[in-house]
Amino acid sequence: MTAASPAAPARPGSTVDAMLLFTIPFTVIAWASSFPAIRAGLTGFGPLEMAALRFALAGVPAALFLIATRAALPARADLWRFLTGGIVFIALYAILLNLGQRVVPAGAASFIINTNPIMTAALAMLILNERFSLTAWLGTALSFAGIGVIALGNGLDLNIGFSVLLILGAAFCNAISTVVQKPLFARHKPLSVAAWNMAIGGLALSPFLPGALEQIPAAPSQALWSVVYLAVVPSLIAYGTWAITLSRLPAARASNFQYGVPPTAMLISFLWLGEVPTALGILGGVMALAGVVIVNLKR
């Protein structure tokens, strides 16, 4: 989500919002932990089945939240925007990321996903006629060169290359949804939009749910609890803490904290899965992140 709710942000120089001292680090850590959790979940579930189980567990509470809060039903003109969020941002994003992370380590995947602001900027240029300066193009080139270095650091071959493309596809899903759903935040609360996304996404993934249920008995306990964790913490709770953050800070300022996700994901992956990043992987990650910063600072 990229827009703030109607609540006014604190004025510069005012007392620090104590709530943000919790919501910001929690969101960063929760979203960073989703990458190693996906790798752990894939040891017991197929990529499509894991996506279906995750968002079945997250989608039902999200639907109950919409009912309990009497959230406004999507207007006919907005229906396609909500469907894009559920089908593209939730279902297709999860499938592509899960498929890519069968091969790509968690830390590397988090750096690749973090290129989505560049894709968002490019889409804004094409759709909204925003300017894309030479500096922005140079930042884009640096970021994608970094992705190439990440692939090289993981033993560049056809399998690695295809998996990197899948994760880039997931990042593109994120960018598409950002542009398409931005107008919704003028008429709906961020938490309601997130709940609609998860409920629709869970429904879209439901054809793969029977297969996930069949895989549960044979799945290692770590894989099963990783999927439960993905549904509850990075999905349900972290979307809520992110919505609170957006309600108290301008969207652009809040989004800057997401730069902390990839290095945090790399650290959690090392502690949880024992994934040791290669020197090229670290270099490529720094290049990818620096390119995103250059593009966003210029914008």
PDB file of C-alpha atoms in Angstrom, residues 16 20 102 164 180 202 207 228 231 244 292 296:
ATOM      1  CA  VAL A  16       7.602  11.123  18.548  1.00  0.00           C
ATOM      2  CA  LEU A  20       5.433   4.084  15.315  1.00  0.00           C
ATOM      3  CA  ARG A 102      12.759 -22.941  -4.700  1.00  0.00           C
ATOM      4  CA  VAL A 164      15.357 -14.756 -10.858  1.00  0.00           C
ATOM      5  CA  VAL A 180      -3.917   0.231 -10.055  1.00  0.00           C
ATOM      6  CA  GLY A 202      -7.390 -16.677  -0.929  1.00  0.00           C
ATOM      7  CA  PRO A 207      -8.341 -24.558  -6.411  1.00  0.00           C
ATOM      8  CA  VAL A 228       0.968 -20.689   9.567  1.00  0.00           C
ATOM      9  CA  ALA A 231      -0.429 -16.317   7.177  1.00  0.00           C
ATOM     10  CA  ILE A 244      -1.188   2.172  11.126  1.00  0.00           C
ATOM     11  CA  VAL A 292      16.228   1.817  -6.010  1.00  0.00           C
ATOM     12  CA  ASN A 296      13.201   7.186  -5.511  1.00  0.00           C
TER      13      ASN A 296
END
